[in-house]
CSV table of C-alpha atoms and ligand atoms in Angstrom, one decimal:
chain,number,residue,atom,x,y,z
A,1,MET,CA,3.8,47.7,46.3
A,2,SER,CA,2.1,50.3,44.1
A,3,LYS,CA,0.9,48.0,41.4
A,4,VAL,CA,-1.6,45.1,41.4
A,5,LEU,CA,-0.9,41.8,39.6
A,6,GLY,CA,-4.1,39.9,38.9
A,7,VAL,CA,-3.8,36.1,38.4
A,8,ILE,CA,-6.4,33.9,36.7
A,9,GLY,CA,-5.7,30.3,37.4
A,10,ALA,CA,-4.2,31.2,40.8
A,11,THR,CA,-5.0,27.9,42.3
A,12,GLY,CA,-3.5,25.9,39.4
A,13,ASN,CA,-0.1,25.1,38.1
A,14,GLN,CA,0.7,28.2,36.0
A,15,GLY,CA,-1.0,30.9,38.1
A,16,GLY,CA,0.3,29.3,41.3
A,17,SER,CA,3.8,29.4,39.9
A,18,VAL,CA,3.4,33.1,39.0
A,19,ILE,CA,2.3,33.9,42.5
A,20,ASP,CA,5.0,32.0,44.3
A,21,PHE,CA,7.7,33.5,42.0
A,22,VAL,CA,6.5,37.1,42.6
A,23,LEU,CA,6.2,36.5,46.4
A,24,ASN,CA,9.7,35.1,46.6
A,25,ASP,CA,11.4,37.7,44.4
A,26,GLN,CA,12.6,40.7,46.4
A,27,GLN,CA,12.2,43.3,43.6
A,28,LEU,CA,8.8,42.0,42.2
A,29,SER,CA,7.3,41.5,45.6
A,30,ALA,CA,8.2,45.1,46.5
A,31,GLN,CA,6.5,46.3,43.3
A,32,TYR,CA,3.4,44.1,43.1
A,33,ARG,CA,0.5,43.2,45.4
A,34,ILE,CA,-1.2,40.0,44.1
A,35,ARG,CA,-4.9,39.6,43.6
A,36,ALA,CA,-5.7,35.9,43.0
A,37,PHE,CA,-9.0,34.9,41.3
A,38,THR,CA,-10.8,31.6,41.9
A,39,ARG,CA,-14.4,30.4,41.4
A,40,ASP,CA,-14.6,29.4,45.1
A,41,ALA,CA,-12.6,31.3,47.6
A,42,SER,CA,-13.7,29.1,50.5
A,43,LYS,CA,-11.8,26.1,49.2
A,44,ASP,CA,-8.5,25.0,50.8
A,45,SER,CA,-6.6,26.3,47.7
A,46,GLY,CA,-8.1,29.8,48.3
A,47,GLN,CA,-7.2,29.6,52.0
A,48,ALA,CA,-3.7,28.6,51.2
A,49,LEU,CA,-3.2,31.7,49.1
A,50,ARG,CA,-4.6,33.9,51.8
A,51,ALA,CA,-2.2,32.4,54.2
A,52,LYS,CA,0.6,33.6,51.9
A,53,GLY,CA,-0.8,37.1,52.2
A,54,VAL,CA,-2.5,37.1,48.8
A,55,GLU,CA,-5.8,38.8,48.2
A,56,VAL,CA,-8.3,36.2,47.0
A,57,ILE,CA,-11.4,37.3,45.0
A,58,GLU,CA,-14.1,35.2,43.5
A,59,ALA,CA,-14.5,35.5,39.7
A,60,ASP,CA,-15.6,33.1,36.9
A,61,VAL,CA,-14.3,33.6,33.4
A,62,ALA,CA,-17.7,32.3,32.1
A,63,ASP,CA,-19.3,35.4,33.8
A,64,LYS,CA,-17.9,38.7,32.3
A,65,SER,CA,-19.8,40.9,34.9
A,66,SER,CA,-17.9,39.1,37.7
A,67,LEU,CA,-14.6,39.9,36.0
A,68,VAL,CA,-15.2,43.6,35.4
A,69,SER,CA,-15.6,44.4,39.1
A,70,ALA,CA,-12.9,41.9,40.1
A,71,PHE,CA,-10.3,43.5,37.7
A,72,LYS,CA,-10.8,47.1,39.0
A,73,GLY,CA,-7.4,48.4,40.1
A,74,VAL,CA,-5.4,45.6,38.4
A,75,ASN,CA,-2.4,46.9,36.5
A,76,VAL,CA,-1.1,43.6,35.0
A,77,LEU,CA,-3.2,40.5,34.4
A,78,PHE,CA,-1.8,37.0,34.0
A,79,ALA,CA,-4.4,34.7,32.5
A,80,MET,CA,-4.7,31.2,31.3
A,81,THR,CA,-7.8,29.3,30.1
A,82,SER,CA,-8.8,25.7,30.4
A,83,LEU,CA,-11.6,23.8,28.8
A,84,GLY,CA,-14.9,25.4,29.9
A,85,PRO,CA,-18.3,23.8,30.4
A,86,ASP,CA,-19.2,24.4,26.8
A,87,GLY,CA,-16.0,22.7,25.7
A,88,SER,CA,-14.5,26.0,24.4
A,89,GLU,CA,-11.9,28.3,25.7
A,90,VAL,CA,-12.7,31.1,23.3
A,91,ALA,CA,-15.6,32.5,25.2
A,92,ALA,CA,-13.7,32.5,28.4
A,93,GLY,CA,-10.6,34.1,26.8
A,94,LYS,CA,-12.7,36.8,25.1
A,95,ASN,CA,-14.6,37.5,28.4
A,96,LEU,CA,-11.4,38.0,30.3
A,97,ALA,CA,-9.8,40.2,27.6
A,98,ASP,CA,-12.9,42.4,27.2
A,99,ALA,CA,-13.3,42.7,31.0
A,100,ALA,CA,-9.6,43.6,31.3
A,101,VAL,CA,-9.9,46.5,28.8
A,102,GLN,CA,-13.2,47.6,30.4
A,103,SER,CA,-11.7,47.8,33.8
A,104,GLY,CA,-8.6,49.6,32.8
A,105,VAL,CA,-6.0,46.8,33.1
A,106,GLN,CA,-2.8,48.0,31.3
A,107,TYR,CA,-1.1,44.8,30.3
A,108,ILE,CA,-2.2,41.2,29.8
A,109,ILE,CA,0.1,38.2,29.9
A,110,PHE,CA,-1.8,35.3,28.3
A,111,SER,CA,-0.9,31.6,28.3
A,112,THR,CA,-1.2,30.6,24.7
A,113,LEU,CA,-0.5,27.6,22.3
A,114,PRO,CA,0.5,27.6,18.7
A,115,PRO,CA,-2.1,27.8,15.8
A,116,SER,CA,-1.4,24.2,14.7
A,117,ASN,CA,-3.9,24.4,11.8
A,118,LYS,CA,-2.2,27.4,10.3
A,119,ILE,CA,1.3,26.1,10.9
A,120,SER,CA,0.4,22.7,9.3
A,121,ASN,CA,-1.4,24.3,6.3
A,122,GLY,CA,-4.7,22.8,7.5
A,123,LYS,CA,-3.4,19.3,8.1
A,124,TYR,CA,-4.1,19.2,11.8
A,125,TYR,CA,-6.7,20.7,14.1
A,126,ILE,CA,-6.2,20.6,17.8
A,127,PRO,CA,-9.1,22.3,19.6
A,128,HIS,CA,-7.3,23.5,22.7
A,129,PHE,CA,-4.4,24.8,20.7
A,130,GLU,CA,-6.6,26.6,18.2
A,131,GLU,CA,-8.8,28.1,20.9
A,132,LYS,CA,-5.9,29.6,22.8
A,133,ALA,CA,-4.4,30.9,19.5
A,134,GLU,CA,-7.7,32.5,18.7
A,135,VAL,CA,-7.8,34.2,22.1
A,136,GLU,CA,-4.3,35.4,21.5
A,137,GLN,CA,-5.3,37.0,18.2
A,138,TYR,CA,-8.4,38.5,19.9
A,139,ILE,CA,-6.2,40.1,22.6
A,140,ARG,CA,-3.9,41.5,20.0
A,141,SER,CA,-6.9,43.0,18.2
A,142,LEU,CA,-8.0,45.0,21.3
A,143,GLY,CA,-4.9,47.2,21.3
A,144,ILE,CA,-4.2,46.5,25.0
A,145,LYS,CA,-0.5,45.9,25.7
A,146,SER,CA,0.1,42.2,25.9
A,147,SER,CA,2.6,39.4,25.7
A,148,PHE,CA,2.2,35.7,25.4
A,149,PHE,CA,3.7,32.7,27.3
A,150,LEU,CA,3.7,29.5,25.3
A,151,PRO,CA,4.4,26.6,27.6
A,152,SER,CA,5.8,23.3,26.3
A,153,SER,CA,4.8,19.9,27.7
A,154,PHE,CA,4.6,19.9,31.5
A,155,MET,CA,7.1,17.7,33.4
A,156,GLU,CA,4.2,17.2,35.8
A,157,ASN,CA,2.7,14.9,33.0
A,158,PHE,CA,5.2,12.3,34.3
A,159,TYR,CA,2.8,11.8,37.2
A,160,THR,CA,-0.3,11.4,34.8
A,161,SER,CA,-0.4,11.0,31.1
A,162,MET,CA,3.3,10.2,30.7
A,163,LYS,CA,3.7,8.1,33.8
A,164,PRO,CA,5.9,5.0,33.2
A,165,GLN,CA,3.8,1.8,33.4
A,166,LYS,CA,5.1,-1.1,35.6
A,167,GLN,CA,5.6,-4.4,33.8
A,168,SER,CA,5.4,-7.9,35.2
A,169,ASP,CA,9.2,-8.2,35.2
A,170,GLY,CA,9.6,-5.1,37.3
A,171,THR,CA,10.8,-2.8,34.5
A,172,TYR,CA,8.7,0.2,33.3
A,173,VAL,CA,7.6,1.5,29.9
A,174,ILE,CA,6.5,5.0,28.7
A,175,GLU,CA,3.9,4.6,26.1
A,176,PHE,CA,3.9,6.8,23.0
A,177,LEU,CA,1.5,6.6,20.1
A,178,GLU,CA,3.3,5.0,17.2
A,179,ASN,CA,4.8,7.5,14.7
A,180,ASP,CA,7.4,7.8,12.0
A,181,GLY,CA,10.7,9.5,12.8
A,182,ASN,CA,12.3,10.4,16.1
A,183,PRO,CA,10.8,13.7,17.2
A,184,ARG,CA,12.0,15.9,20.0
A,185,PHE,CA,9.6,16.8,22.8
A,186,PRO,CA,10.2,20.1,24.6
A,187,PHE,CA,9.5,20.2,28.4
A,188,ILE,CA,9.1,22.8,31.2
A,189,ASP,CA,8.8,22.5,35.0
A,190,ILE,CA,5.5,24.4,34.9
A,191,LYS,CA,5.2,24.8,38.6
A,192,ARG,CA,8.6,26.3,39.1
A,193,ASP,CA,9.3,28.1,35.8
A,194,THR,CA,6.0,29.7,34.6
A,195,GLY,CA,6.7,32.4,37.2
A,196,ASN,CA,10.4,32.6,36.1
A,197,TYR,CA,9.3,33.6,32.5
A,198,VAL,CA,6.4,35.8,33.8
A,199,GLY,CA,8.8,37.5,36.2
A,200,TYR,CA,11.0,38.5,33.3
A,201,ILE,CA,8.0,39.8,31.4
A,202,LEU,CA,6.9,41.9,34.4
A,203,ASN,CA,10.4,43.4,34.6
A,204,HIS,CA,10.6,44.0,30.8
A,205,GLN,CA,7.1,44.8,29.7
A,206,ASP,CA,8.0,47.0,26.7
A,207,GLU,CA,10.7,44.6,25.5
A,208,CYS,CA,8.2,41.7,25.7
A,209,GLN,CA,5.2,43.4,24.3
A,210,GLY,CA,3.6,41.5,21.4
A,211,LYS,CA,6.1,38.6,21.8
A,212,VAL,CA,5.2,35.0,22.2
A,213,ILE,CA,7.8,33.6,24.7
A,214,PHE,CA,8.3,29.9,24.4
A,215,GLY,CA,8.6,28.1,27.8
A,216,ALA,CA,10.9,25.1,27.5
A,217,VAL,CA,14.2,24.2,29.1
A,218,GLN,CA,15.2,21.4,26.6
A,219,SER,CA,13.8,19.0,24.1
A,220,VAL,CA,14.4,15.3,24.1
A,221,THR,CA,13.5,12.3,22.0
A,222,ALA,CA,11.4,9.5,23.7
A,223,GLU,CA,14.4,7.3,24.1
A,224,GLU,CA,16.5,10.2,25.6
A,225,LEU,CA,13.6,10.8,28.1
A,226,ALA,CA,13.5,7.1,29.1
A,227,GLN,CA,17.3,7.2,29.6
A,228,VAL,CA,17.2,10.3,31.8
A,229,MET,CA,14.3,8.8,33.8
A,230,SER,CA,16.1,5.5,34.2
A,231,LYS,CA,19.2,7.2,35.5
A,232,SER,CA,17.3,9.3,38.0
A,233,THR,CA,15.0,6.7,39.3
A,234,GLY,CA,17.4,3.7,39.2
A,235,LYS,CA,14.7,1.7,37.4
A,236,THR,CA,14.8,0.3,33.9
A,237,ILE,CA,12.5,2.4,31.8
A,238,THR,CA,12.0,1.9,28.0
A,239,VAL,CA,9.8,3.3,25.3
A,240,ARG,CA,6.9,1.4,23.8
A,241,LYS,CA,5.3,2.7,20.6
A,242,VAL,CA,1.7,1.7,20.8
A,243,PRO,CA,-0.4,1.0,17.7
A,244,ARG,CA,-3.1,3.6,17.1
A,245,ASP,CA,-6.1,1.3,17.4
A,246,LYS,CA,-4.8,0.0,20.8
A,247,TYR,CA,-4.0,3.5,22.1
A,248,LEU,CA,-7.3,4.9,21.0
A,249,SER,CA,-9.3,2.0,22.4
A,250,PHE,CA,-8.9,3.6,25.9
A,251,LEU,CA,-10.4,7.0,24.8
A,252,PRO,CA,-13.9,8.1,23.9
A,253,ALA,CA,-14.5,8.1,20.2
A,254,GLN,CA,-15.0,11.9,20.1
A,255,MET,CA,-11.4,12.4,21.4
A,256,HIS,CA,-9.7,10.2,18.7
A,257,LYS,CA,-9.2,12.9,16.0
A,258,ALA,CA,-8.0,15.6,18.4
A,259,MET,CA,-5.6,13.1,20.1
A,260,CYS,CA,-4.2,11.8,16.8
A,261,ASP,CA,-3.9,15.4,15.4
A,262,MET,CA,-2.1,16.6,18.5
A,263,TYR,CA,0.3,13.7,18.6
A,264,ASP,CA,1.0,13.8,14.9
A,265,TYR,CA,1.4,17.6,15.0
A,266,LEU,CA,3.9,17.3,17.9
A,267,CYS,CA,5.8,14.6,16.0
A,268,GLU,CA,5.9,16.7,12.8
A,269,TYR,CA,6.5,20.2,14.2
A,270,GLU,CA,7.9,19.5,17.7
A,271,LEU,CA,5.4,22.0,19.1
A,272,VAL,CA,7.0,25.1,17.5
A,273,PRO,CA,9.1,25.2,14.4
A,274,ASP,CA,12.9,24.9,14.8
A,275,VAL,CA,12.4,23.8,18.4
A,276,VAL,CA,16.0,23.6,19.5
A,277,ASN,CA,16.9,27.1,18.4
A,278,ARG,CA,13.6,28.5,19.7
A,279,ILE,CA,14.4,27.1,23.2
A,280,LYS,CA,17.9,28.7,23.0
A,281,GLN,CA,16.5,32.0,21.8
A,282,ASP,CA,13.7,32.3,24.4
A,283,SER,CA,15.5,30.9,27.4
A,284,LYS,CA,17.0,34.4,27.8
A,285,TYR,CA,13.5,35.6,29.0
A,286,VAL,CA,13.9,34.3,32.5
A,287,VAL,CA,15.0,35.8,35.8
A,288,LYS,CA,17.1,32.8,36.9
A,289,PRO,CA,18.2,29.4,35.4
A,290,LEU,CA,15.4,27.1,34.4
A,291,THR,CA,14.9,23.7,36.0
A,292,THR,CA,16.4,21.0,33.8
A,293,LEU,CA,14.8,17.6,33.3
A,294,GLU,CA,17.6,16.1,35.3
A,295,GLN,CA,17.0,18.5,38.2
A,296,TYR,CA,13.2,17.9,38.1
A,297,LEU,CA,13.6,14.1,38.0
A,298,ALA,CA,16.1,14.1,40.9
A,299,ASP,CA,13.0,14.3,43.2
A,300,TYR,CA,10.8,12.1,41.1
A,301,ALA,CA,9.4,8.8,42.2
A,302,ILE,CA,7.2,6.9,39.7
A,303,PRO,CA,3.7,6.9,41.1
A,304,ASN,CA,1.9,3.6,41.7
B,401,LIG,N1,-0.3,19.4,30.3
B,401,LIG,C1,0.5,20.0,29.4
B,401,LIG,O1,1.6,19.4,29.0
B,401,LIG,C2,0.2,21.3,28.8
B,401,LIG,C3,1.1,22.0,27.9
B,401,LIG,C4,0.8,23.2,27.4
B,401,LIG,C5,-0.4,23.9,27.8
B,401,LIG,N2,-1.3,23.2,28.6
B,401,LIG,C6,-2.5,23.9,29.0
B,401,LIG,O2,-2.5,24.3,30.3
B,401,LIG,C7,-3.8,24.6,30.8
B,401,LIG,C8,-3.9,24.1,32.2
B,401,LIG,O3,-3.1,24.9,33.0
B,401,LIG,P1,-2.7,24.6,34.5
B,401,LIG,O4,-2.2,23.2,34.6
B,401,LIG,O5,-2.0,25.8,35.0
B,401,LIG,O6,-4.2,24.7,35.1
B,401,LIG,P2,-4.7,23.8,36.4
B,401,LIG,O7,-3.6,23.5,37.3
B,401,LIG,O8,-5.5,22.6,35.7
B,401,LIG,O9,-5.8,24.8,37.0
B,401,LIG,C9,-6.9,25.3,36.3
B,401,LIG,C10,-7.1,26.7,36.9
B,401,LIG,O10,-8.1,27.4,36.1
B,401,LIG,C11,-9.0,28.0,37.0
B,401,LIG,N3,-10.3,28.0,36.3
B,401,LIG,C12,-10.9,27.0,35.7
B,401,LIG,N4,-12.1,27.3,35.3
B,401,LIG,C13,-12.3,28.6,35.6
B,401,LIG,C14,-13.3,29.6,35.5
B,401,LIG,N5,-14.5,29.3,34.8
B,401,LIG,N6,-13.1,30.8,36.0
B,401,LIG,C15,-12.0,31.2,36.6
B,401,LIG,N7,-11.0,30.3,36.8
B,401,LIG,C16,-11.1,29.1,36.3
B,401,LIG,C17,-9.0,27.1,38.2
B,401,LIG,O11,-9.4,27.9,39.3
B,401,LIG,P3,-10.5,27.5,40.4
B,401,LIG,O12,-10.8,26.0,40.3
B,401,LIG,O13,-9.8,27.9,41.7
B,401,LIG,O14,-11.7,28.4,40.1
B,401,LIG,C18,-7.5,26.7,38.3
B,401,LIG,O15,-6.8,27.7,39.0
B,401,LIG,C19,-4.8,23.8,29.8
B,401,LIG,O16,-5.5,24.8,29.1
B,401,LIG,C20,-3.8,23.1,28.9
B,401,LIG,O17,-4.3,23.1,27.6
B,401,LIG,C21,-1.0,22.0,29.2
């Protein structure tokens, strides 16, 4: 255990997956000691990490000075960002990147998303995509060794935003914003497989340097998703395309453009160009087989 792996987002889906994967992998756990970062180490989530033998340190990506001392001695840093109090991930991402360079971190693995505005020639603007993409470019500009993990839609969304809705006749519907065509949506079991990709990167840092590795096991159309879900749950689940004005009526007005742009971008570009081939190409960057939708849904019960 000569090296230290720092994890930002350690109490969340992606960071938690990285930690569990490394702890359970004989080779990686022999090489890396984990330092988990959280804003509040006294919370249950911090205690749970300590119980696994992980060092837990308080750090806030909004406060660069807290990061510089927290990162001292870290060899590789896994980092993700989420919407900060100022509504931007850019400041947080730049803080953590600068602090990593300042404290002598040798390699950053950053969770990114595609530059939707550039890919669509200016047609769509999705703030949380653009901001991660901007942080990615910033990290690249610093000259520190880095690679980027680009996760597709989380299967965990089946418990929240993509939860099938119960109908009065006992069947269920999954609601999608109305759109033209029949796009494919890529998915990942973020809790099990973030660590699977990151484990590969840790084992092959030179090979992965500079690469964006797409995290997805398969892509399905809305109807295919409903079929797989129906089979695994034993319930009748169908797809309903909801008119825009109805869909948006449940959301604050300031979210309407970003929501429509995200959905329309996903429908037009399927997250990344040539999604089926990209999944095939990047699914070699894993330590063990990925969790399929069917495997994930085998344990899935539709929440009330
Ligand atoms: N849902 C999807 O389908 C999807 C797909 C692709 C990408 N994404 C992206 O995934 C991200 C969410 O990832 P996740 O689900 O892994 O996160 P999560 O489970 O929501 O957890 C958020 C993590 O961020 C940490 N954090 C938040 N603010 C922090 C701060 N100021 N300083 C230090 N740590 C901070 C939290 O730590 P503490 O609370 O312990 O401090 C927590 O560990 C979002 O940015 C989203 O855009 C989502």
